[in-house]
GROMACS .gro file of C-alpha atoms in nm:
model
  209
    1MET     CA    1  -6.734  -2.868  -5.888
    2ALA     CA    2  -6.862  -3.083  -6.178
    3ILE     CA    3  -6.659  -3.354  -6.345
    4LYS     CA    4  -6.649  -3.337  -6.724
    5LYS     CA    5  -6.511  -3.617  -6.945
    6THR     CA    6  -6.314  -3.445  -7.230
    7ASN     CA    7  -6.215  -3.745  -7.447
    8SER     CA    8  -6.410  -4.059  -7.451
    9THR     CA    9  -6.132  -4.249  -7.638
   10SER     CA   10  -5.858  -4.151  -7.403
   11THR     CA   11  -5.792  -4.361  -7.107
   12ALA     CA   12  -5.689  -4.058  -6.900
   13THR     CA   13  -5.935  -3.821  -6.743
   14ALA     CA   14  -5.882  -3.467  -6.614
   15LEU     CA   15  -6.066  -3.257  -6.365
   16VAL     CA   16  -6.147  -2.924  -6.531
   17PRO     CA   17  -6.346  -2.666  -6.345
   18PRO     CA   18  -6.638  -2.529  -6.541
   19PRO     CA   19  -6.602  -2.186  -6.700
   20GLY     CA   20  -6.679  -1.902  -6.472
   21SER     CA   21  -6.649  -2.116  -6.166
   22MET     CA   22  -6.319  -1.935  -6.068
   23ASP     CA   23  -6.454  -1.584  -6.118
   24GLY     CA   24  -6.591  -1.367  -5.848
   25ALA     CA   25  -6.519  -1.356  -5.478
   26GLY     CA   26  -6.510  -1.733  -5.447
   27GLY     CA   27  -6.184  -1.780  -5.660
   28THR     CA   28  -5.873  -1.900  -5.479
   29ASN     CA   29  -5.614  -1.850  -5.762
   30GLU     CA   30  -5.632  -1.473  -5.757
   31LEU     CA   31  -5.295  -1.320  -5.639
   32ARG     CA   32  -5.309  -1.057  -5.373
   33ALA     CA   33  -5.063  -0.769  -5.333
   34ILE     CA   34  -4.789  -0.813  -5.068
   35LYS     CA   35  -4.853  -0.605  -4.760
   36PRO     CA   36  -4.574  -0.383  -4.624
   37PRO     CA   37  -4.394  -0.498  -4.306
   38VAL     CA   38  -4.559  -0.403  -3.985
   39ASP     CA   39  -4.348  -0.252  -3.702
   40ILE     CA   40  -4.395  -0.436  -3.379
   41PRO     CA   41  -4.338  -0.199  -3.081
   42LEU     CA   42  -4.074  -0.346  -2.847
   43GLY     CA   43  -4.084  -0.084  -2.574
   44PRO     CA   44  -3.803  -0.061  -2.311
   45TRP     CA   45  -3.739  -0.434  -2.299
   46PRO     CA   46  -3.423  -0.434  -2.517
   47TRP     CA   47  -3.262  -0.180  -2.282
   48ILE     CA   48  -3.368  -0.374  -1.975
   49VAL     CA   49  -3.233  -0.700  -2.114
   50GLY     CA   50  -2.903  -0.531  -2.212
   51ALA     CA   51  -2.862  -0.378  -1.866
   52LEU     CA   52  -2.928  -0.712  -1.699
   53ALA     CA   53  -2.677  -0.882  -1.926
   54LEU     CA   54  -2.406  -0.625  -1.844
   55SER     CA   55  -2.481  -0.653  -1.473
   56LEU     CA   56  -2.452  -1.029  -1.489
   57LEU     CA   57  -2.124  -1.004  -1.679
   58GLY     CA   58  -1.986  -0.759  -1.423
   59LEU     CA   59  -2.091  -0.989  -1.138
   60LEU     CA   60  -1.916  -1.285  -1.301
   61VAL     CA   61  -1.596  -1.084  -1.349
   62TRP     CA   62  -1.604  -0.968  -0.987
   63LEU     CA   63  -1.653  -1.322  -0.861
   64TRP     CA   64  -1.365  -1.442  -1.076
   65LEU     CA   65  -1.129  -1.173  -0.950
   66ARG     CA   66  -1.230  -1.243  -0.591
   67ARG     CA   67  -1.159  -1.610  -0.637
   68GLN     CA   68  -0.821  -1.534  -0.790
   69ARG     CA   69  -0.727  -1.325  -0.486
   70ARG     CA   70  -0.820  -1.610  -0.255
   71VAL     CA   71  -0.635  -1.866  -0.459
   72ARG     CA   72  -0.323  -1.652  -0.487
   73PRO     CA   73  -0.184  -1.583  -0.136
   74ALA     CA   74  -0.064  -1.230  -0.077
   75ALA     CA   75   0.307  -1.183  -0.040
   76PRO     CA   76   0.401  -1.153   0.326
   77GLU     CA   77   0.487  -0.801   0.431
   78VAL     CA   78   0.850  -0.764   0.519
   79VAL     CA   79   0.880  -0.588   0.852
   80VAL     CA   80   1.216  -0.426   0.909
   81PRO     CA   81   1.294  -0.401   1.281
   82PRO     CA   82   1.359  -0.048   1.413
   83HIS     CA   83   1.720  -0.123   1.505
   84VAL     CA   84   1.791  -0.246   1.150
   85ARG     CA   85   1.646   0.073   1.001
   86ALA     CA   86   1.845   0.281   1.250
   87LYS     CA   87   2.166   0.101   1.155
   88GLN     CA   88   2.097   0.165   0.787
   89LYS     CA   89   2.034   0.535   0.847
   90LEU     CA   90   2.347   0.571   1.057
   91GLU     CA   91   2.551   0.403   0.784
   92GLN     CA   92   2.405   0.643   0.528
   93ALA     CA   93   2.485   0.939   0.754
   94LEU     CA   94   2.857   0.869   0.717
   95GLY     CA   95   2.823   0.988   0.358
   96LEU     CA   96   2.745   1.338   0.495
   97ILE     CA   97   3.040   1.363   0.733
   98SER     CA   98   3.200   1.635   0.521
   99ASP     CA   99   2.906   1.859   0.617
  100PRO     CA  100   2.886   1.866   1.001
  101ARG     CA  101   2.538   2.018   1.010
  102LEU     CA  102   2.379   1.768   0.772
  103PHE     CA  103   2.568   1.486   0.940
  104CYS     CA  104   2.440   1.578   1.287
  105ILE     CA  105   2.084   1.618   1.155
  106ALA     CA  106   2.100   1.270   1.003
  107VAL     CA  107   2.256   1.105   1.310
  108SER     CA  108   2.026   1.268   1.565
  109ASP     CA  109   1.714   1.201   1.352
  110ALA     CA  110   1.810   0.835   1.313
  111THR     CA  111   1.852   0.806   1.690
  112ARG     CA  112   1.527   0.987   1.772
  113VAL     CA  113   1.321   0.785   1.524
  114TYR     CA  114   1.472   0.464   1.655
  115LEU     CA  115   1.385   0.550   2.015
  116GLU     CA  116   1.033   0.644   1.910
  117GLU     CA  117   0.975   0.314   1.731
  118ARG     CA  118   1.154   0.106   1.993
  119PHE     CA  119   1.003   0.262   2.308
  120GLU     CA  120   0.716   0.481   2.171
  121LEU     CA  121   0.872   0.797   2.310
  122ARG     CA  122   0.748   1.034   2.035
  123ALA     CA  123   1.101   1.170   2.016
  124PRO     CA  124   1.097   1.330   1.666
  125ASP     CA  125   0.802   1.558   1.754
  126ARG     CA  126   0.963   1.708   2.063
  127THR     CA  127   1.248   1.938   2.138
  128THR     CA  128   1.559   1.798   2.299
  129GLU     CA  129   1.455   1.938   2.638
  130GLU     CA  130   1.105   1.788   2.615
  131PHE     CA  131   1.241   1.455   2.501
  132LEU     CA  132   1.501   1.434   2.776
  133LEU     CA  133   1.241   1.525   3.037
  134GLU     CA  134   1.013   1.246   2.916
  135LEU     CA  135   1.307   1.007   2.899
  136GLN     CA  136   1.390   1.067   3.266
  137ARG     CA  137   1.043   0.941   3.361
  138THR     CA  138   1.087   0.604   3.190
  139ASN     CA  139   1.284   0.289   3.266
  140HIS     CA  140   1.379   0.213   2.909
  141LEU     CA  141   1.743   0.318   2.950
  142PHE     CA  142   1.997   0.295   3.229
  143PRO     CA  143   2.085   0.621   3.405
  144ASP     CA  144   2.425   0.638   3.236
  145GLN     CA  145   2.263   0.581   2.898
  146LYS     CA  146   2.015   0.862   2.962
  147THR     CA  147   2.292   1.100   3.060
  148THR     CA  148   2.508   1.017   2.760
  149LEU     CA  149   2.211   1.032   2.523
  150GLY     CA  150   2.121   1.377   2.655
  151GLN     CA  151   2.476   1.505   2.600
  152PHE     CA  152   2.480   1.349   2.254
  153LEU     CA  153   2.160   1.527   2.150
  154GLU     CA  154   2.278   1.859   2.297
  155GLN     CA  155   2.601   1.840   2.095
  156CYS     CA  156   2.405   1.765   1.781
  157ASP     CA  157   2.186   2.069   1.852
  158LEU     CA  158   2.496   2.289   1.888
  159VAL     CA  159   2.609   2.186   1.542
  160LYS     CA  160   2.262   2.216   1.389
  161PHE     CA  161   2.156   2.549   1.541
  162ALA     CA  162   2.469   2.719   1.681
  163ARG     CA  163   2.687   2.648   1.379
  164SER     CA  164   2.946   2.467   1.587
  165GLU     CA  165   3.223   2.316   1.371
  166PRO     CA  166   3.340   1.986   1.518
  167THR     CA  167   3.626   1.794   1.362
  168GLU     CA  168   3.572   1.473   1.169
  169ASN     CA  169   3.701   1.268   1.463
  170GLU     CA  170   3.446   1.434   1.689
  171LEU     CA  171   3.169   1.363   1.438
  172ARG     CA  172   3.274   0.998   1.419
  173ALA     CA  173   3.266   0.983   1.799
  174LEU     CA  174   2.905   1.107   1.791
  175HIS     CA  175   2.830   0.841   1.534
  176ARG     CA  176   2.977   0.570   1.757
  177ILE     CA  177   2.760   0.685   2.049
  178ALA     CA  178   2.442   0.654   1.841
  179ASP     CA  179   2.552   0.321   1.695
  180ARG     CA  180   2.633   0.176   2.034
  181LEU     CA  181   2.303   0.300   2.183
  182VAL     CA  182   2.118   0.101   1.916
  183ASP     CA  183   2.331  -0.207   1.986
  184GLU     CA  184   2.261  -0.191   2.358
  185THR     CA  185   1.888  -0.129   2.334
  186MET     CA  186   1.782  -0.356   2.047
  187PRO     CA  187   1.544  -0.636   2.157
  188THR     CA  188   1.807  -0.908   2.205
  189ALA     CA  189   2.031  -0.674   2.402
  190VAL     CA  190   1.738  -0.561   2.619
  191GLY     CA  191   1.651  -0.922   2.694
  192ALA     CA  192   2.005  -0.990   2.802
  193SER     CA  193   2.012  -0.676   3.014
  194ASP     CA  194   1.738  -0.807   3.239
  195SER     CA  195   1.990  -1.019   3.426
  196SER     CA  196   2.300  -0.809   3.375
  197PRO     CA  197   2.346  -0.432   3.356
  198ALA     CA  198   2.413  -0.284   3.015
  199LYS     CA  199   2.749  -0.141   2.940
  200PRO     CA  200   2.759   0.237   2.979
  201LEU     CA  201   2.794   0.444   2.666
  202PRO     CA  202   3.129   0.611   2.597
  203PRO     CA  203   3.161   0.963   2.731
  204PRO     CA  204   3.048   1.233   2.488
  205VAL     CA  205   3.303   1.430   2.294
  206PRO     CA  206   3.345   1.788   2.422
  207SER     CA  207   3.215   2.035   2.169
  208THR     CA  208   3.456   2.267   1.990
  209PRO     CA  209   3.411   2.627   2.107
   0.00000   0.00000   0.00000
């Protein structure tokens, strides 16, 4: 590029390119057209990154929930002793005393379930005869208790299956037998019976013909 002095009287000088020097392929002031955007292929990476991010988020949530369970102690399970449940069922059975059949079903079931849970006798799954036969082979009850319990269950069966119609006093007597059996065989009573014999159950009430 040549330097040309344009005004000898002026103190300022300017650099002016000579004519034609910007023409042709060597010019740098020529504007070029803007090229369209070019798509860059990404492939499966966005999906892979998204899946990894979701997996990481799920792992963090799981760890947080697990920590919360450890920090927060579980509420202790309340275990109701068998004799307490039996007492509750027997109390509820009194509400059915106007219907002898339903009353005897409730009282005998409460007694059978209690004996099953207390001594693992599997009483509810067996007939009265099978249950009494198994009971005779155990030492869980005194002989008088076994005899009275057998008569109690037989009287309940008469009401349930033979349509016997006992009076209300007789039904209450059956209820007292079951209630007293629970009292005498609950854990504290059994512990006390090791050194002293248990009181015999009251005699069963004769069934109404």
